[in-house]
XYZ file of C-alpha atoms in Angstrom:
442
model
C 80.366 114.989 94.753
C 80.879 111.828 92.646
C 83.576 113.680 90.681
C 85.241 114.770 93.919
C 85.030 111.213 95.223
C 86.681 109.837 92.091
C 89.384 112.508 92.299
C 90.004 111.589 95.942
C 90.209 107.872 95.185
C 92.838 108.519 92.512
C 95.169 110.221 94.999
C 98.030 108.297 96.554
C 97.827 106.739 100.007
C 100.535 109.142 101.148
C 98.517 112.170 99.996
C 95.183 110.997 101.411
C 96.657 110.010 104.760
C 98.475 113.335 105.120
C 95.400 115.376 104.194
C 93.178 113.488 106.621
C 95.743 113.783 109.439
C 96.121 117.528 108.780
C 92.354 118.107 108.733
C 91.795 116.146 111.931
C 94.664 117.939 113.666
C 93.404 121.345 112.492
C 89.876 120.706 113.737
C 91.037 119.258 117.039
C 93.580 121.983 117.707
C 91.088 124.660 116.620
C 88.623 123.430 119.224
C 91.396 123.341 121.823
C 92.502 126.881 120.858
C 88.969 128.231 121.167
C 88.522 126.545 124.522
C 92.001 127.688 125.565
C 91.099 131.353 125.010
C 88.116 130.946 127.280
C 90.177 129.144 129.892
C 92.799 131.916 129.912
C 90.080 134.550 130.391
C 88.527 132.530 133.182
C 91.870 132.087 134.924
C 92.562 135.840 134.779
C 89.143 136.716 136.208
C 89.449 133.990 138.842
C 92.766 135.440 139.961
C 91.214 138.930 140.206
C 88.220 137.513 142.093
C 90.506 135.961 144.683
C 92.169 139.323 145.344
C 88.825 141.165 145.436
C 87.326 138.652 147.825
C 90.300 138.980 150.125
C 90.028 142.809 150.110
C 86.237 142.770 150.572
C 86.430 140.260 153.419
C 89.089 142.297 155.201
C 87.029 145.482 154.868
C 83.878 143.678 156.062
C 85.655 142.637 159.253
C 86.533 146.281 159.959
C 82.897 147.294 159.425
C 81.788 144.548 161.785
C 84.308 145.826 164.331
C 82.541 149.190 164.311
C 84.827 151.345 162.185
C 83.240 154.206 160.329
C 82.453 153.265 156.695
C 83.414 156.747 155.582
C 86.898 156.239 156.959
C 87.627 152.773 155.594
C 86.015 153.225 152.159
C 88.020 154.220 149.102
C 87.232 154.354 145.364
C 87.909 150.626 144.821
C 86.227 149.503 148.058
C 82.697 150.750 148.747
C 80.295 150.274 151.660
C 76.656 150.153 150.537
C 73.254 149.298 151.817
C 71.772 145.971 150.646
C 69.852 148.045 148.074
C 73.084 149.565 146.678
C 72.869 153.013 148.292
C 76.255 154.363 149.495
C 76.777 154.809 153.248
C 80.420 155.776 153.004
C 79.810 159.397 151.937
C 81.032 158.776 148.382
C 79.076 158.965 145.088
C 76.822 156.099 144.139
C 78.071 153.113 142.170
C 77.102 152.618 138.530
C 75.549 149.177 138.998
C 72.098 147.881 138.134
C 69.749 146.361 140.663
C 70.392 142.839 139.396
C 74.148 143.370 139.728
C 73.653 144.533 143.335
C 71.609 141.356 143.936
C 74.436 139.242 142.489
C 76.933 140.902 144.808
C 74.723 140.228 147.830
C 74.755 136.515 146.962
C 78.545 136.538 146.681
C 78.795 136.293 142.905
C 81.186 138.301 140.786
C 79.899 140.991 138.423
C 81.468 142.379 135.251
C 80.756 145.981 134.327
C 81.774 147.322 130.947
C 82.997 150.853 130.420
C 83.608 152.314 126.977
C 85.592 151.767 124.921
C 86.724 148.332 126.167
C 87.536 148.638 129.878
C 86.121 146.047 132.260
C 85.328 146.493 135.952
C 85.118 143.446 138.180
C 83.107 143.585 141.414
C 82.884 141.187 144.329
C 80.683 141.755 147.377
C 80.467 140.569 150.991
C 77.442 141.154 153.242
C 78.328 142.102 156.842
C 76.654 143.518 159.953
C 77.492 146.566 162.044
C 77.610 146.401 165.873
C 74.055 147.767 166.003
C 72.791 144.909 163.790
C 72.391 146.805 160.528
C 73.385 144.875 157.388
C 75.721 146.461 154.879
C 77.269 145.384 151.562
C 81.016 145.745 151.106
C 81.858 145.799 147.353
C 85.428 145.648 146.003
C 86.231 146.744 142.455
C 89.168 146.066 140.098
C 89.764 147.604 136.698
C 90.765 144.954 134.116
C 92.780 147.225 131.874
C 93.690 145.537 128.575
C 91.736 142.390 129.419
C 89.778 142.257 126.156
C 92.891 142.977 124.127
C 94.832 140.274 125.964
C 92.058 137.724 125.479
C 91.802 138.593 121.772
C 95.542 138.295 121.230
C 95.613 135.037 123.113
C 92.891 133.616 120.848
C 94.735 134.738 117.725
C 98.029 133.287 118.929
C 96.367 129.975 119.757
C 94.660 129.921 116.337
C 97.964 130.564 114.552
C 99.659 127.941 116.695
C 96.879 125.484 115.801
C 97.398 126.051 112.078
C 101.164 125.663 112.389
C 100.808 122.536 114.534
C 98.336 121.020 112.050
C 100.750 121.765 109.196
C 103.531 120.119 111.192
C 101.332 117.073 111.790
C 100.598 116.881 108.056
C 104.290 117.131 107.177
C 105.228 114.513 109.769
C 102.494 112.206 108.471
C 103.713 112.687 104.900
C 107.279 111.777 105.875
C 106.276 108.831 108.070
C 103.956 107.351 105.428
C 106.597 107.909 102.745
C 109.161 106.090 104.840
C 106.685 103.335 105.757
C 105.908 102.730 102.082
C 109.549 102.319 101.089
C 109.349 98.518 101.509
C 106.331 98.539 99.185
C 108.325 100.475 96.598
C 111.204 97.999 96.938
C 108.772 95.122 96.511
C 107.266 96.805 93.430
C 110.683 97.436 91.895
C 111.782 93.875 92.608
C 108.556 92.429 91.184
C 109.007 94.384 87.938
C 112.072 92.359 86.952
C 111.736 89.265 89.147
C 113.150 86.195 87.389
C 111.660 82.763 87.834
C 112.712 81.103 91.074
C 113.530 84.373 92.854
C 111.472 85.856 95.686
C 110.483 89.349 96.768
C 112.455 91.067 99.546
C 110.822 90.638 102.964
C 111.014 93.680 105.315
C 112.531 93.145 108.742
C 109.629 94.764 110.601
C 106.890 92.328 111.606
C 104.083 94.427 110.129
C 101.382 94.171 107.478
C 103.854 94.832 104.655
C 105.974 91.879 105.770
C 102.855 89.697 105.848
C 101.981 90.903 102.328
C 105.496 90.132 101.060
C 105.418 86.650 102.596
C 102.010 85.957 101.085
C 103.209 87.160 97.673
C 106.263 84.918 97.964
C 103.982 81.986 98.739
C 101.973 82.833 95.638
C 105.174 83.024 93.583
C 106.250 79.646 94.942
C 102.939 78.165 93.840
C 103.306 79.841 90.456
C 106.813 78.439 90.007
C 105.608 75.009 91.084
C 102.746 75.160 88.586
C 105.122 76.360 85.861
C 107.584 73.566 86.613
C 104.757 71.047 86.718
C 103.469 72.265 83.350
C 106.962 72.212 81.872
C 107.566 68.703 83.157
C 104.173 67.541 81.964
C 104.725 69.037 78.520
C 108.168 67.483 78.231
C 106.953 64.081 79.408
C 103.973 64.197 77.077
C 106.097 65.187 74.104
C 108.628 62.456 74.866
C 106.048 59.732 75.351
C 103.917 60.715 72.368
C 106.900 60.830 70.029
C 107.450 57.046 69.967
C 103.928 55.810 69.112
C 103.391 58.618 66.607
C 106.718 57.859 64.918
C 105.901 54.145 64.934
C 102.479 54.704 63.362
C 103.990 56.959 60.707
C 106.771 54.486 59.862
C 104.364 51.570 59.589
C 101.979 53.579 57.429
C 104.853 54.511 55.105
C 105.836 50.834 54.864
C 102.258 49.910 53.981
C 102.211 52.564 51.246
C 105.536 51.429 49.757
C 104.682 47.699 49.993
C 100.959 47.303 49.300
C 100.974 43.465 49.533
C 97.761 42.255 51.237
C 99.506 40.116 53.856
C 102.018 42.850 54.780
C 99.285 45.489 54.775
C 97.154 43.378 57.139
C 100.079 42.903 59.518
C 100.938 46.587 59.313
C 97.354 47.588 60.086
C 97.355 45.322 63.140
C 100.546 46.971 64.369
C 99.070 50.409 63.700
C 95.918 49.462 65.630
C 98.059 48.273 68.536
C 100.080 51.506 68.546
C 96.901 53.554 68.256
C 95.448 51.764 71.265
C 98.640 52.403 73.183
C 98.582 56.060 72.096
C 94.971 56.404 73.256
C 95.776 54.918 76.657
C 98.786 57.198 76.954
C 96.682 60.299 76.203
C 94.069 59.198 78.741
C 96.787 58.684 81.342
C 98.284 62.106 80.619
C 94.877 63.750 81.007
C 94.283 61.887 84.260
C 97.681 63.017 85.538
C 96.930 66.626 84.586
C 93.584 66.475 86.403
C 95.191 64.953 89.486
C 97.642 67.850 89.756
C 94.898 70.447 89.893
C 93.441 71.617 93.173
C 92.060 68.572 94.943
C 88.474 68.111 96.023
C 87.740 68.632 99.729
C 88.418 65.412 101.648
C 85.519 63.443 103.049
C 85.049 60.064 104.754
C 85.129 57.278 102.139
C 84.408 53.625 102.893
C 87.512 51.879 101.544
C 86.223 48.427 102.470
C 83.089 48.858 100.344
C 85.148 50.130 97.401
C 87.499 47.120 97.615
C 84.597 44.643 97.776
C 83.446 45.924 94.368
C 86.686 44.703 92.746
C 86.374 41.576 90.567
C 88.754 38.707 89.911
C 90.755 39.161 93.121
C 90.993 37.387 96.460
C 89.699 39.676 99.249
C 90.713 39.989 102.881
C 88.542 42.898 104.074
C 86.882 43.661 107.469
C 83.132 43.194 107.662
C 82.242 46.744 108.724
C 83.059 50.061 107.075
C 86.637 51.335 107.019
C 86.619 55.103 106.598
C 89.507 57.135 105.205
C 89.895 60.841 104.450
C 89.996 61.200 100.663
C 87.819 61.927 97.638
C 85.804 59.093 96.015
C 87.494 59.743 92.652
C 90.916 59.391 94.267
C 89.991 56.034 95.833
C 88.755 54.800 92.455
C 92.007 55.962 90.805
C 94.132 54.182 93.398
C 92.212 50.916 93.269
C 91.927 50.782 89.474
C 95.624 51.444 88.930
C 97.043 49.283 91.735
C 94.768 46.322 91.001
C 95.128 46.861 87.245
C 98.915 46.814 87.579
C 98.700 43.530 89.516
C 96.365 42.007 86.906
C 98.776 42.996 84.170
C 101.681 41.010 85.639
C 100.091 38.341 87.885
C 100.119 34.685 86.845
C 97.131 33.441 88.826
C 96.806 35.057 92.263
C 95.873 38.619 93.223
C 95.114 39.278 96.892
C 93.699 42.569 98.168
C 93.660 43.191 101.922
C 92.567 46.118 104.110
C 94.125 46.602 107.546
C 93.394 49.215 110.206
C 96.214 50.421 112.474
C 94.719 52.052 115.569
C 96.365 55.088 117.247
C 99.143 54.116 119.635
C 98.248 56.722 122.298
C 101.485 58.686 121.723
C 99.970 61.155 119.306
C 100.284 58.969 116.204
C 96.952 58.991 114.330
C 95.291 55.853 113.076
C 96.127 54.563 109.590
C 94.358 52.386 107.026
C 96.491 50.122 104.847
C 95.526 48.802 101.434
C 97.766 45.845 100.499
C 97.740 44.380 96.979
C 99.842 41.220 96.357
C 100.349 39.241 93.167
C 102.369 36.167 92.137
C 103.971 37.776 89.090
C 107.650 38.481 88.431
C 107.758 41.153 91.157
C 109.666 44.428 91.281
C 113.451 44.266 91.757
C 114.613 46.098 94.917
C 116.569 48.711 92.964
C 113.387 49.799 91.163
C 110.930 49.881 94.093
C 111.492 53.562 94.923
C 111.269 54.795 91.339
C 108.228 52.866 90.104
C 106.068 55.752 91.417
C 107.849 58.281 89.186
C 106.214 59.385 85.971
C 106.853 57.259 82.877
C 109.247 55.028 84.769
C 109.224 51.419 83.555
C 111.113 48.551 85.114
C 111.550 46.905 81.717
C 110.767 48.990 78.666
C 110.015 46.084 76.348
C 107.795 44.269 78.857
C 105.895 47.471 79.666
C 105.422 48.129 75.959
C 104.128 44.630 75.365
C 101.607 44.925 78.192
C 100.489 48.408 77.137
C 101.797 50.224 80.222
C 102.665 53.910 79.962
C 104.409 54.249 83.311
C 101.767 56.611 84.725
C 99.472 54.377 86.778
C 101.559 54.197 89.954
C 102.474 57.883 89.568
C 98.763 58.687 89.713
C 98.465 56.529 92.835
C 101.333 58.307 94.560
C 99.943 61.736 93.690
C 96.458 60.912 94.997
C 97.679 59.354 98.250
C 100.358 61.872 99.186
C 97.908 64.731 98.684
C 95.919 63.398 101.674
C 98.914 62.901 103.931
C 99.297 59.229 103.095
C 102.147 57.162 101.689
C 102.711 54.403 99.168
C 105.517 51.899 98.803
C 106.433 48.814 96.815
C 107.793 45.554 98.223
C 107.754 41.770 97.815
C 104.641 39.646 98.241
C 104.722 36.332 100.193
C 104.190 34.520 96.889
C 107.309 36.165 95.456
C 105.509 38.687 93.300
C 105.000 42.388 93.812
C 103.363 44.037 96.820
C 102.014 47.600 96.724
C 101.002 49.044 100.086
C 98.962 52.254 100.302
C 98.402 54.083 103.605
C 95.720 56.677 104.321
C 94.863 58.516 107.544
C 91.711 57.262 109.251
C 88.649 59.468 109.099
C 87.768 60.962 112.513
C 85.022 59.263 114.462
């Protein structure tokens, strides 16, 4: 049985479906054919019984009217005593006592005569004018009945086999036609180039749902591939400069081994190494942020902001809950506040504001506002500062150690939760970064 099961599992869906449909049809039609043979026999006998009852009833009325049984009787209509003895002057009937009893109660009786001839009897009990009870029995010879019933059964059995074969063939063709979209999808997937999608069938069925789900998976795959390609290109581009700088300075130190020049070169190398380390850490953080995010949960933004040092706070007293992950909130605060500390002269103000729902279906929002009194962000750069590796001024960013990834990490973390981030101008003339999150329910 295990071998048969493995063989069955290796068959195609088209084969298995057709075999099962054929077997079910054969069993069902076989049962119907067997029952049909019995029904045909019953209908034939019922038709004969109706005629016999009509003849017996008519003869019984004549007996009741006083006619002589010997005159009205004939070979197929007999007049008997309730015990089965003839009173019509004709030979006795070849019926057993129990058959005579059945006739008295109005039931039909079958009598077999070799080789295969059937006699059908029906009886009616009547009374003569002098009050004597008699039994009128009518007989019919069912010539060819057994042969007809046998042929009918055979014909129905053959018809059942043919019908089951037709059902199997129809199932094979229907399943083959139904699986054509799957074959087209398979053929298309075999040579599908990047960016292309699988053909979607017109019928709104399970195959269409499968094709749409596969296309969604391909879209995610292409997005991941593009993200990896972009990340690799950005990493290679950004790592090239510090590595080249370290190599050039090391070569200078080797060629000119003067102590003063070597000391200055080592300081430059240490600075570039620090910058390279920060860049690698930022790249790793960006790669982690682009993976599947943690499930969101209520996070107290006000408590997280109060933990910041060296900034002026404007935060509500109670908790302010947002839907995010604790690591994301830490990433946003450390990068936004760190960016302000990098460029601020003296003042850094961090405020938290809660915008309640307006009753028109707009959900509540929580705003994190970070202002500084530094040089600010020119208007033409405010949209692009959240792009990867984008620097407003290359030399100033290099001098402050920035890699151009901090605000990109902020944008990625906030947008993942349905929020938004934008840059503007602070009241003190410096830069303002405003982050918006959806409020946590409750």
